[in-house]
Amino acid sequence: MNGVRERLASRAFTAVAVGIAVLWTTPTLGLLISSFRPEEEIKTTGWWTVLGTPQLTLDNYGEVLSGGGNGSGRLAEHFVNSVVITVPSVLFPLVLAFFAAYALAWIDFRGRDALVVAIFALQVVPLQMALVPLLKLFSQGWLFLPALHLTGPARFGQVWFAHTVLALPFAVFLLHNVLAGLPRDVIDAARVDGASHGTLLLRIMLPLARPALAGFAVIQFVWVWNDLLVALTLSGGTAETAPMTVRLASLAGTYGNEWQRLTAGAFVAAFVPLLVLFSLRKHFARGLLAGSVKG
């Protein structure tokens, strides 16, 4: 009897999971189909009508990537800016958080526990409020730091700094939970053998924390790649430094009626994050689970 109930429960759970997956992916499927439909069809009929009268075209993607002769798209020109912004914005907090998490987990010093609590509390600070002091730092300076007034490609540094600062609380908290949960016997045995902090970091901590590092890297990559507020505020929004998200925000046109551009632009912008996510999906899932429980 219990076996029958378990099978029924399992089938019911599977059916519910499949139903949720279908509901979740249906709008995305509609967006994908719409990205291949002509402009007139998109503006006059629903995407599901393609099943009866299929009319597909690549003009939307051509317009978005190269401009289509009217200068409305040219996302390809902003692709490099997105890469230049995203890669350092992932590596900087990843490296700094790894060192900080090791120090908080395995080096005894006064005020360590209070510092861990303070770092955890920083995660509740809204992004919008954090941008105000960052803007003042770059425009007016602070204490011994002069105002930078950066222009051109140098403004990438502002975006890197902002994303690093905003990501560090979560990164340190996640990696601290992972490193603090490693077996103490292994660490103590390595110290007895004369292992230095560098050896512990590179030979023991790094291999064991690799799933958590990959998990954070995926989260940070997707977040930075899809970011609009920080990039628009600190990069200046010019074609020289603006990422794809800034250009996507203007694809709808002056009156917001150029929907065919948005459907194609959405999938152009989503291609790289999806590639990263599927490439590291195993490490991503393991990393989230590793950082969820201490010990």
PDB file of C-alpha atoms in Angstrom:
ATOM      1  CA  MET A   1       0.000   0.000   0.000  1.00  0.00           C
ATOM      2  CA  ASN A   2       2.801   2.374   0.908  1.00  0.00           C
ATOM      3  CA  GLY A   3       4.527   1.569  -2.365  1.00  0.00           C
ATOM      4  CA  VAL A   4       1.387   2.463  -4.342  1.00  0.00           C
ATOM      5  CA  ARG A   5       1.056   5.757  -2.475  1.00  0.00           C
ATOM      6  CA  GLU A   6       4.697   6.574  -3.106  1.00  0.00           C
ATOM      7  CA  ARG A   7       4.317   5.903  -6.836  1.00  0.00           C
ATOM      8  CA  LEU A   8       1.163   8.034  -7.010  1.00  0.00           C
ATOM      9  CA  ALA A   9       2.887  10.831  -5.099  1.00  0.00           C
ATOM     10  CA  SER A  10       5.891  10.588  -7.386  1.00  0.00           C
ATOM     11  CA  ARG A  11       3.707  10.739 -10.515  1.00  0.00           C
ATOM     12  CA  ALA A  12       1.713  13.656  -9.110  1.00  0.00           C
ATOM     13  CA  PHE A  13       4.927  15.506  -8.298  1.00  0.00           C
ATOM     14  CA  THR A  14       6.251  14.832 -11.798  1.00  0.00           C
ATOM     15  CA  ALA A  15       3.026  16.071 -13.372  1.00  0.00           C
ATOM     16  CA  VAL A  16       3.102  19.257 -11.290  1.00  0.00           C
ATOM     17  CA  ALA A  17       6.761  19.842 -12.167  1.00  0.00           C
ATOM     18  CA  VAL A  18       6.076  19.362 -15.873  1.00  0.00           C
ATOM     19  CA  GLY A  19       3.088  21.700 -15.690  1.00  0.00           C
ATOM     20  CA  ILE A  20       5.136  24.413 -13.993  1.00  0.00           C
ATOM     21  CA  ALA A  21       7.907  23.988 -16.566  1.00  0.00           C
ATOM     22  CA  VAL A  22       5.423  24.343 -19.434  1.00  0.00           C
ATOM     23  CA  LEU A  23       3.839  27.457 -17.913  1.00  0.00           C
ATOM     24  CA  TRP A  24       7.273  28.938 -17.230  1.00  0.00           C
ATOM     25  CA  THR A  25       8.664  28.353 -20.719  1.00  0.00           C
ATOM     26  CA  THR A  26       5.568  29.209 -22.778  1.00  0.00           C
ATOM     27  CA  PRO A  27       6.182  33.002 -22.739  1.00  0.00           C
ATOM     28  CA  THR A  28       9.815  32.407 -23.676  1.00  0.00           C
ATOM     29  CA  LEU A  29       8.746  30.170 -26.537  1.00  0.00           C
ATOM     30  CA  GLY A  30       6.358  32.867 -27.723  1.00  0.00           C
ATOM     31  CA  LEU A  31       9.143  35.441 -27.584  1.00  0.00           C
ATOM     32  CA  LEU A  32      11.431  33.158 -29.581  1.00  0.00           C
ATOM     33  CA  ILE A  33       8.827  32.547 -32.266  1.00  0.00           C
ATOM     34  CA  SER A  34       8.009  36.267 -32.437  1.00  0.00           C
ATOM     35  CA  SER A  35      11.663  37.099 -33.023  1.00  0.00           C
ATOM     36  CA  PHE A  36      11.436  35.284 -36.382  1.00  0.00           C
ATOM     37  CA  ARG A  37       8.109  36.788 -37.469  1.00  0.00           C
ATOM     38  CA  PRO A  38       7.748  39.796 -39.806  1.00  0.00           C
ATOM     39  CA  GLU A  39       7.055  43.181 -38.244  1.00  0.00           C
ATOM     40  CA  GLU A  40       3.495  43.421 -39.551  1.00  0.00           C
ATOM     41  CA  GLU A  41       2.607  39.974 -38.241  1.00  0.00           C
ATOM     42  CA  ILE A  42       3.994  40.728 -34.781  1.00  0.00           C
ATOM     43  CA  LYS A  43       1.980  43.934 -34.473  1.00  0.00           C
ATOM     44  CA  THR A  44      -1.318  42.519 -35.742  1.00  0.00           C
ATOM     45  CA  THR A  45      -1.538  38.868 -34.624  1.00  0.00           C
ATOM     46  CA  GLY A  46      -0.463  36.671 -31.710  1.00  0.00           C
ATOM     47  CA  TRP A  47       2.578  34.441 -31.890  1.00  0.00           C
ATOM     48  CA  TRP A  48       0.458  31.265 -31.781  1.00  0.00           C
ATOM     49  CA  THR A  49      -0.944  32.053 -35.244  1.00  0.00           C
ATOM     50  CA  VAL A  50       2.384  30.939 -36.683  1.00  0.00           C
ATOM     51  CA  LEU A  51       1.138  27.368 -36.280  1.00  0.00           C
ATOM     52  CA  GLY A  52      -1.524  27.944 -38.909  1.00  0.00           C
ATOM     53  CA  THR A  53       0.161  30.425 -41.259  1.00  0.00           C
ATOM     54  CA  PRO A  54       3.914  30.261 -40.674  1.00  0.00           C
ATOM     55  CA  GLN A  55       5.762  33.339 -41.947  1.00  0.00           C
ATOM     56  CA  LEU A  56       9.348  33.473 -40.713  1.00  0.00           C
ATOM     57  CA  THR A  57      12.169  35.883 -41.441  1.00  0.00           C
ATOM     58  CA  LEU A  58      15.657  36.798 -40.212  1.00  0.00           C
ATOM     59  CA  ASP A  59      15.171  40.506 -40.861  1.00  0.00           C
ATOM     60  CA  ASN A  60      14.627  41.253 -37.164  1.00  0.00           C
ATOM     61  CA  TYR A  61      18.015  39.813 -36.231  1.00  0.00           C
ATOM     62  CA  GLY A  62      19.704  41.598 -39.122  1.00  0.00           C
ATOM     63  CA  GLU A  63      18.179  44.896 -38.022  1.00  0.00           C
ATOM     64  CA  VAL A  64      19.199  44.387 -34.408  1.00  0.00           C
ATOM     65  CA  LEU A  65      22.770  43.241 -35.075  1.00  0.00           C
ATOM     66  CA  SER A  66      23.787  45.513 -37.936  1.00  0.00           C
ATOM     67  CA  GLY A  67      21.229  48.310 -37.880  1.00  0.00           C
ATOM     68  CA  GLY A  68      19.309  47.249 -40.976  1.00  0.00           C
ATOM     69  CA  GLY A  69      20.171  50.458 -42.795  1.00  0.00           C
ATOM     70  CA  ASN A  70      18.422  52.778 -40.306  1.00  0.00           C
ATOM     71  CA  GLY A  71      20.886  52.604 -37.405  1.00  0.00           C
ATOM     72  CA  SER A  72      18.280  51.222 -35.022  1.00  0.00           C
ATOM     73  CA  GLY A  73      20.189  48.224 -33.747  1.00  0.00           C
ATOM     74  CA  ARG A  74      23.909  47.554 -34.001  1.00  0.00           C
ATOM     75  CA  LEU A  75      23.966  45.370 -30.889  1.00  0.00           C
ATOM     76  CA  ALA A  76      27.095  43.726 -32.266  1.00  0.00           C
ATOM     77  CA  GLU A  77      28.998  46.962 -31.580  1.00  0.00           C
ATOM     78  CA  HIS A  78      28.012  46.813 -27.910  1.00  0.00           C
ATOM     79  CA  PHE A  79      28.790  43.118 -27.482  1.00  0.00           C
ATOM     80  CA  VAL A  80      32.480  43.809 -26.855  1.00  0.00           C
ATOM     81  CA  ASN A  81      31.585  46.419 -24.232  1.00  0.00           C
ATOM     82  CA  SER A  82      29.461  43.846 -22.395  1.00  0.00           C
ATOM     83  CA  VAL A  83      32.349  41.356 -22.404  1.00  0.00           C
ATOM     84  CA  VAL A  84      34.839  43.996 -21.210  1.00  0.00           C
ATOM     85  CA  ILE A  85      32.505  44.956 -18.366  1.00  0.00           C
ATOM     86  CA  THR A  86      31.387  41.467 -17.335  1.00  0.00           C
ATOM     87  CA  VAL A  87      34.598  39.411 -17.242  1.00  0.00           C
ATOM     88  CA  PRO A  88      36.576  41.645 -14.837  1.00  0.00           C
ATOM     89  CA  SER A  89      33.415  42.247 -12.789  1.00  0.00           C
ATOM     90  CA  VAL A  90      33.282  38.490 -12.193  1.00  0.00           C
ATOM     91  CA  LEU A  91      36.986  37.846 -11.612  1.00  0.00           C
ATOM     92  CA  PHE A  92      37.675  40.736  -9.211  1.00  0.00           C
ATOM     93  CA  PRO A  93      35.046  39.868  -6.559  1.00  0.00           C
ATOM     94  CA  LEU A  94      35.723  36.147  -7.026  1.00  0.00           C
ATOM     95  CA  VAL A  95      39.419  36.475  -6.159  1.00  0.00           C
ATOM     96  CA  LEU A  96      38.958  39.044  -3.370  1.00  0.00           C
ATOM     97  CA  ALA A  97      36.107  37.093  -1.777  1.00  0.00           C
ATOM     98  CA  PHE A  98      38.104  33.856  -1.857  1.00  0.00           C
ATOM     99  CA  PHE A  99      40.973  35.412   0.112  1.00  0.00           C
ATOM    100  CA  ALA A 100      38.590  37.180   2.498  1.00  0.00           C
ATOM    101  CA  ALA A 101      36.557  34.019   3.113  1.00  0.00           C
ATOM    102  CA  TYR A 102      39.712  32.065   3.910  1.00  0.00           C
ATOM    103  CA  ALA A 103      40.827  34.695   6.411  1.00  0.00           C
ATOM    104  CA  LEU A 104      37.423  34.811   8.092  1.00  0.00           C
ATOM    105  CA  ALA A 105      37.147  31.028   8.254  1.00  0.00           C
ATOM    106  CA  TRP A 106      40.665  29.902   9.253  1.00  0.00           C
ATOM    107  CA  ILE A 107      42.593  32.840  10.700  1.00  0.00           C
ATOM    108  CA  ASP A 108      41.806  33.815  14.302  1.00  0.00           C
ATOM    109  CA  PHE A 109      41.734  37.539  14.996  1.00  0.00           C
ATOM    110  CA  ARG A 110      39.774  39.867  17.228  1.00  0.00           C
ATOM    111  CA  GLY A 111      36.367  40.880  15.927  1.00  0.00           C
ATOM    112  CA  ARG A 112      36.178  38.122  13.320  1.00  0.00           C
ATOM    113  CA  ASP A 113      32.643  36.999  14.186  1.00  0.00           C
ATOM    114  CA  ALA A 114      31.364  40.588  14.253  1.00  0.00           C
ATOM    115  CA  LEU A 115      32.908  41.154  10.844  1.00  0.00           C
ATOM    116  CA  VAL A 116      31.144  38.080   9.445  1.00  0.00           C
ATOM    117  CA  VAL A 117      27.811  39.372  10.765  1.00  0.00           C
ATOM    118  CA  ALA A 118      28.481  42.819   9.307  1.00  0.00           C
ATOM    119  CA  ILE A 119      29.283  41.348   5.887  1.00  0.00           C
ATOM    120  CA  PHE A 120      26.078  39.305   6.005  1.00  0.00           C
ATOM    121  CA  ALA A 121      24.093  42.428   6.941  1.00  0.00           C
ATOM    122  CA  LEU A 122      25.495  44.324   3.954  1.00  0.00           C
ATOM    123  CA  GLN A 123      23.481  42.063   1.666  1.00  0.00           C
ATOM    124  CA  VAL A 124      20.263  43.857   2.653  1.00  0.00           C
ATOM    125  CA  VAL A 125      21.509  47.256   1.419  1.00  0.00           C
ATOM    126  CA  PRO A 126      19.513  48.143  -1.725  1.00  0.00           C
ATOM    127  CA  LEU A 127      21.512  48.577  -4.889  1.00  0.00           C
ATOM    128  CA  GLN A 128      19.938  51.973  -5.535  1.00  0.00           C
ATOM    129  CA  MET A 129      21.181  53.339  -2.200  1.00  0.00           C
ATOM    130  CA  ALA A 130      24.677  51.989  -2.747  1.00  0.00           C
ATOM    131  CA  LEU A 131      24.933  53.885  -6.035  1.00  0.00           C
ATOM    132  CA  VAL A 132      24.630  57.268  -4.293  1.00  0.00           C
ATOM    133  CA  PRO A 133      27.932  57.077  -2.342  1.00  0.00           C
ATOM    134  CA  LEU A 134      29.626  55.480  -5.349  1.00  0.00           C
ATOM    135  CA  LEU A 135      28.609  58.392  -7.549  1.00  0.00           C
ATOM    136  CA  LYS A 136      29.845  60.870  -4.944  1.00  0.00           C
ATOM    137  CA  LEU A 137      33.138  58.971  -4.707  1.00  0.00           C
ATOM    138  CA  PHE A 138      33.808  59.250  -8.431  1.00  0.00           C
ATOM    139  CA  SER A 139      32.464  62.784  -8.907  1.00  0.00           C
ATOM    140  CA  GLN A 140      33.567  64.532  -5.679  1.00  0.00           C
ATOM    141  CA  GLY A 141      36.185  62.255  -4.121  1.00  0.00           C
ATOM    142  CA  TRP A 142      36.316  61.112  -0.500  1.00  0.00           C
ATOM    143  CA  LEU A 143      38.918  61.775   2.211  1.00  0.00           C
ATOM    144  CA  PHE A 144      42.295  61.225   0.526  1.00  0.00           C
ATOM    145  CA  LEU A 145      40.765  60.049  -2.767  1.00  0.00           C
ATOM    146  CA  PRO A 146      40.402  62.804  -5.380  1.00  0.00           C
ATOM    147  CA  ALA A 147      37.537  63.057  -7.834  1.00  0.00           C
ATOM    148  CA  LEU A 148      38.423  61.023 -10.906  1.00  0.00           C
ATOM    149  CA  HIS A 149      36.116  62.475 -13.585  1.00  0.00           C
ATOM    150  CA  LEU A 150      36.900  59.594 -15.941  1.00  0.00           C
ATOM    151  CA  THR A 151      35.895  59.729 -19.577  1.00  0.00           C
ATOM    152  CA  GLY A 152      35.883  57.303 -22.495  1.00  0.00           C
ATOM    153  CA  PRO A 153      37.066  53.713 -21.962  1.00  0.00           C
ATOM    154  CA  ALA A 154      38.466  54.686 -18.544  1.00  0.00           C
ATOM    155  CA  ARG A 155      34.878  54.658 -17.281  1.00  0.00           C
ATOM    156  CA  PHE A 156      34.972  50.872 -17.446  1.00  0.00           C
ATOM    157  CA  GLY A 157      36.984  51.063 -14.218  1.00  0.00           C
ATOM    158  CA  GLN A 158      34.058  52.719 -12.451  1.00  0.00           C
ATOM    159  CA  VAL A 159      31.708  49.932 -13.504  1.00  0.00           C
ATOM    160  CA  TRP A 160      34.213  47.237 -12.437  1.00  0.00           C
ATOM    161  CA  PHE A 161      34.638  48.879  -9.041  1.00  0.00           C
ATOM    162  CA  ALA A 162      30.883  49.213  -8.502  1.00  0.00           C
ATOM    163  CA  HIS A 163      30.085  45.615  -9.432  1.00  0.00           C
ATOM    164  CA  THR A 164      32.960  44.351  -7.285  1.00  0.00           C
ATOM    165  CA  VAL A 165      31.801  46.301  -4.238  1.00  0.00           C
ATOM    166  CA  LEU A 166      28.179  45.261  -4.691  1.00  0.00           C
ATOM    167  CA  ALA A 167      29.044  41.573  -5.163  1.00  0.00           C
ATOM    168  CA  LEU A 168      31.552  41.130  -2.341  1.00  0.00           C
ATOM    169  CA  PRO A 169      29.095  40.715   0.596  1.00  0.00           C
ATOM    170  CA  PHE A 170      27.270  37.797  -1.033  1.00  0.00           C
ATOM    171  CA  ALA A 171      30.486  36.265  -2.408  1.00  0.00           C
ATOM    172  CA  VAL A 172      32.284  36.394   0.948  1.00  0.00           C
ATOM    173  CA  PHE A 173      29.260  34.978   2.768  1.00  0.00           C
ATOM    174  CA  LEU A 174      28.858  32.121   0.292  1.00  0.00           C
ATOM    175  CA  LEU A 175      32.541  31.164   0.196  1.00  0.00           C
ATOM    176  CA  HIS A 176      32.944  31.584   3.964  1.00  0.00           C
ATOM    177  CA  ASN A 177      30.218  29.003   4.568  1.00  0.00           C
ATOM    178  CA  VAL A 178      31.969  26.599   2.209  1.00  0.00           C
ATOM    179  CA  LEU A 179      35.507  27.051   3.527  1.00  0.00           C
ATOM    180  CA  ALA A 180      34.434  27.033   7.173  1.00  0.00           C
ATOM    181  CA  GLY A 181      32.730  23.682   6.621  1.00  0.00           C
ATOM    182  CA  LEU A 182      35.866  21.926   5.387  1.00  0.00           C
ATOM    183  CA  PRO A 183      37.273  19.173   7.660  1.00  0.00           C
ATOM    184  CA  ARG A 184      39.539  20.726  10.293  1.00  0.00           C
ATOM    185  CA  ASP A 185      41.622  17.553  10.480  1.00  0.00           C
ATOM    186  CA  VAL A 186      42.772  18.039   6.901  1.00  0.00           C
ATOM    187  CA  ILE A 187      43.742  21.664   7.503  1.00  0.00           C
ATOM    188  CA  ASP A 188      45.511  20.888  10.785  1.00  0.00           C
ATOM    189  CA  ALA A 189      47.432  18.015   9.185  1.00  0.00           C
ATOM    190  CA  ALA A 190      48.603  20.304   6.381  1.00  0.00           C
ATOM    191  CA  ARG A 191      49.734  22.926   8.900  1.00  0.00           C
ATOM    192  CA  VAL A 192      51.664  20.313  10.860  1.00  0.00           C
ATOM    193  CA  ASP A 193      53.444  19.382   7.621  1.00  0.00           C
ATOM    194  CA  GLY A 194      54.508  22.997   7.251  1.00  0.00           C
ATOM    195  CA  ALA A 195      51.940  24.208   4.721  1.00  0.00           C
ATOM    196  CA  SER A 196      51.787  27.980   4.405  1.00  0.00           C
ATOM    197  CA  HIS A 197      48.654  30.030   3.817  1.00  0.00           C
ATOM    198  CA  GLY A 198      49.434  30.073   0.104  1.00  0.00           C
ATOM    199  CA  THR A 199      49.745  26.301   0.002  1.00  0.00           C
ATOM    200  CA  LEU A 200      46.498  25.853   1.907  1.00  0.00           C
ATOM    201  CA  LEU A 201      44.719  28.216  -0.450  1.00  0.00           C
ATOM    202  CA  LEU A 202      45.978  26.767  -3.734  1.00  0.00           C
ATOM    203  CA  ARG A 203      46.426  23.075  -2.911  1.00  0.00           C
ATOM    204  CA  ILE A 204      43.525  22.385  -0.523  1.00  0.00           C
ATOM    205  CA  MET A 205      40.952  25.193  -0.436  1.00  0.00           C
ATOM    206  CA  LEU A 206      40.796  25.935  -4.155  1.00  0.00           C
ATOM    207  CA  PRO A 207      40.007  22.368  -5.358  1.00  0.00           C
ATOM    208  CA  LEU A 208      37.444  21.810  -2.604  1.00  0.00           C
ATOM    209  CA  ALA A 209      35.750  25.180  -3.150  1.00  0.00           C
ATOM    210  CA  ARG A 210      35.657  24.937  -6.950  1.00  0.00           C
ATOM    211  CA  PRO A 211      31.897  24.202  -7.167  1.00  0.00           C
ATOM    212  CA  ALA A 212      31.097  27.203  -4.970  1.00  0.00           C
ATOM    213  CA  LEU A 213      33.413  29.422  -7.009  1.00  0.00           C
ATOM    214  CA  ALA A 214      31.750  28.265 -10.211  1.00  0.00           C
ATOM    215  CA  GLY A 215      28.298  28.812  -8.723  1.00  0.00           C
ATOM    216  CA  PHE A 216      29.089  32.370  -7.731  1.00  0.00           C
ATOM    217  CA  ALA A 217      30.767  33.034 -11.089  1.00  0.00           C
ATOM    218  CA  VAL A 218      27.590  32.019 -12.933  1.00  0.00           C
ATOM    219  CA  ILE A 219      25.362  34.154 -10.705  1.00  0.00           C
ATOM    220  CA  GLN A 220      27.638  37.173 -10.999  1.00  0.00           C
ATOM    221  CA  PHE A 221      28.082  36.748 -14.748  1.00  0.00           C
ATOM    222  CA  VAL A 222      24.337  36.637 -15.405  1.00  0.00           C
ATOM    223  CA  TRP A 223      23.725  39.559 -13.048  1.00  0.00           C
ATOM    224  CA  VAL A 224      26.380  41.825 -14.572  1.00  0.00           C
ATOM    225  CA  TRP A 225      25.575  40.854 -18.156  1.00  0.00           C
ATOM    226  CA  ASN A 226      21.892  41.734 -17.647  1.00  0.00           C
ATOM    227  CA  ASP A 227      22.539  44.838 -15.551  1.00  0.00           C
ATOM    228  CA  LEU A 228      21.185  48.132 -16.818  1.00  0.00           C
ATOM    229  CA  LEU A 229      21.172  50.511 -13.839  1.00  0.00           C
ATOM    230  CA  VAL A 230      24.859  50.363 -12.869  1.00  0.00           C
ATOM    231  CA  ALA A 231      26.060  50.273 -16.470  1.00  0.00           C
ATOM    232  CA  LEU A 232      23.887  53.222 -17.515  1.00  0.00           C
ATOM    233  CA  THR A 233      24.798  55.276 -14.453  1.00  0.00           C
ATOM    234  CA  LEU A 234      28.557  54.733 -14.330  1.00  0.00           C
ATOM    235  CA  SER A 235      29.516  54.005 -17.939  1.00  0.00           C
ATOM    236  CA  GLY A 236      27.894  57.159 -19.263  1.00  0.00           C
ATOM    237  CA  GLY A 237      25.620  55.364 -21.730  1.00  0.00           C
ATOM    238  CA  THR A 238      27.724  56.312 -24.745  1.00  0.00           C
ATOM    239  CA  ALA A 239      28.334  53.973 -27.668  1.00  0.00           C
ATOM    240  CA  GLU A 240      32.006  53.795 -26.647  1.00  0.00           C
ATOM    241  CA  THR A 241      31.354  52.225 -23.247  1.00  0.00           C
ATOM    242  CA  ALA A 242      27.668  51.215 -23.010  1.00  0.00           C
ATOM    243  CA  PRO A 243      26.890  47.453 -22.858  1.00  0.00           C
ATOM    244  CA  MET A 244      24.163  45.655 -24.765  1.00  0.00           C
ATOM    245  CA  THR A 245      21.523  46.261 -22.098  1.00  0.00           C
ATOM    246  CA  VAL A 246      21.755  50.024 -22.535  1.00  0.00           C
ATOM    247  CA  ARG A 247      21.262  49.647 -26.270  1.00  0.00           C
ATOM    248  CA  LEU A 248      18.413  47.177 -25.752  1.00  0.00           C
ATOM    249  CA  ALA A 249      16.534  49.755 -23.696  1.00  0.00           C
ATOM    250  CA  SER A 250      16.366  52.021 -26.751  1.00  0.00           C
ATOM    251  CA  LEU A 251      15.432  49.377 -29.326  1.00  0.00           C
ATOM    252  CA  ALA A 252      11.706  49.891 -28.854  1.00  0.00           C
ATOM    253  CA  GLY A 253      11.946  53.258 -30.595  1.00  0.00           C
ATOM    254  CA  THR A 254      10.749  56.702 -29.584  1.00  0.00           C
ATOM    255  CA  TYR A 255       7.114  55.644 -29.249  1.00  0.00           C
ATOM    256  CA  GLY A 256       7.778  52.141 -27.915  1.00  0.00           C
ATOM    257  CA  ASN A 257       6.166  50.378 -30.872  1.00  0.00           C
ATOM    258  CA  GLU A 258       9.160  48.601 -32.434  1.00  0.00           C
ATOM    259  CA  TRP A 259       8.424  45.264 -30.747  1.00  0.00           C
ATOM    260  CA  GLN A 260      10.136  43.189 -33.417  1.00  0.00           C
ATOM    261  CA  ARG A 261      13.492  44.639 -32.367  1.00  0.00           C
ATOM    262  CA  LEU A 262      12.971  43.763 -28.718  1.00  0.00           C
ATOM    263  CA  THR A 263      12.071  40.138 -29.444  1.00  0.00           C
ATOM    264  CA  ALA A 264      15.237  39.572 -31.475  1.00  0.00           C
ATOM    265  CA  GLY A 265      17.430  41.692 -29.213  1.00  0.00           C
ATOM    266  CA  ALA A 266      16.319  39.757 -26.140  1.00  0.00           C
ATOM    267  CA  PHE A 267      17.615  36.477 -27.541  1.00  0.00           C
ATOM    268  CA  VAL A 268      20.817  38.035 -28.862  1.00  0.00           C
ATOM    269  CA  ALA A 269      21.562  39.349 -25.384  1.00  0.00           C
ATOM    270  CA  ALA A 270      20.549  36.092 -23.680  1.00  0.00           C
ATOM    271  CA  PHE A 271      22.756  33.830 -25.806  1.00  0.00           C
ATOM    272  CA  VAL A 272      26.005  34.278 -23.843  1.00  0.00           C
ATOM    273  CA  PRO A 273      24.487  33.897 -20.326  1.00  0.00           C
ATOM    274  CA  LEU A 274      22.676  30.751 -21.452  1.00  0.00           C
ATOM    275  CA  LEU A 275      25.922  29.378 -22.860  1.00  0.00           C
ATOM    276  CA  VAL A 276      27.737  30.036 -19.586  1.00  0.00           C
ATOM    277  CA  LEU A 277      24.911  28.579 -17.504  1.00  0.00           C
ATOM    278  CA  PHE A 278      24.664  25.347 -19.495  1.00  0.00           C
ATOM    279  CA  SER A 279      28.454  24.964 -19.545  1.00  0.00           C
ATOM    280  CA  LEU A 280      28.723  25.202 -15.747  1.00  0.00           C
ATOM    281  CA  ARG A 281      25.307  23.852 -14.734  1.00  0.00           C
ATOM    282  CA  LYS A 282      26.714  20.924 -12.716  1.00  0.00           C
ATOM    283  CA  HIS A 283      29.154  23.083 -10.776  1.00  0.00           C
ATOM    284  CA  PHE A 284      26.458  25.734 -10.364  1.00  0.00           C
ATOM    285  CA  ALA A 285      24.007  23.370  -8.638  1.00  0.00           C
ATOM    286  CA  ARG A 286      26.725  21.846  -6.430  1.00  0.00           C
ATOM    287  CA  GLY A 287      28.005  25.290  -5.501  1.00  0.00           C
ATOM    288  CA  LEU A 288      24.623  26.544  -4.347  1.00  0.00           C
ATOM    289  CA  LEU A 289      24.087  23.458  -2.210  1.00  0.00           C
ATOM    290  CA  ALA A 290      27.596  23.679  -0.775  1.00  0.00           C
ATOM    291  CA  GLY A 291      27.039  27.241   0.339  1.00  0.00           C
ATOM    292  CA  SER A 292      23.610  26.685   1.837  1.00  0.00           C
ATOM    293  CA  VAL A 293      24.624  24.680   4.910  1.00  0.00           C
ATOM    294  CA  LYS A 294      27.628  25.153   7.157  1.00  0.00           C
ATOM    295  CA  GLY A 295      29.427  22.124   8.515  1.00  0.00           C
TER     296      GLY A 295
END
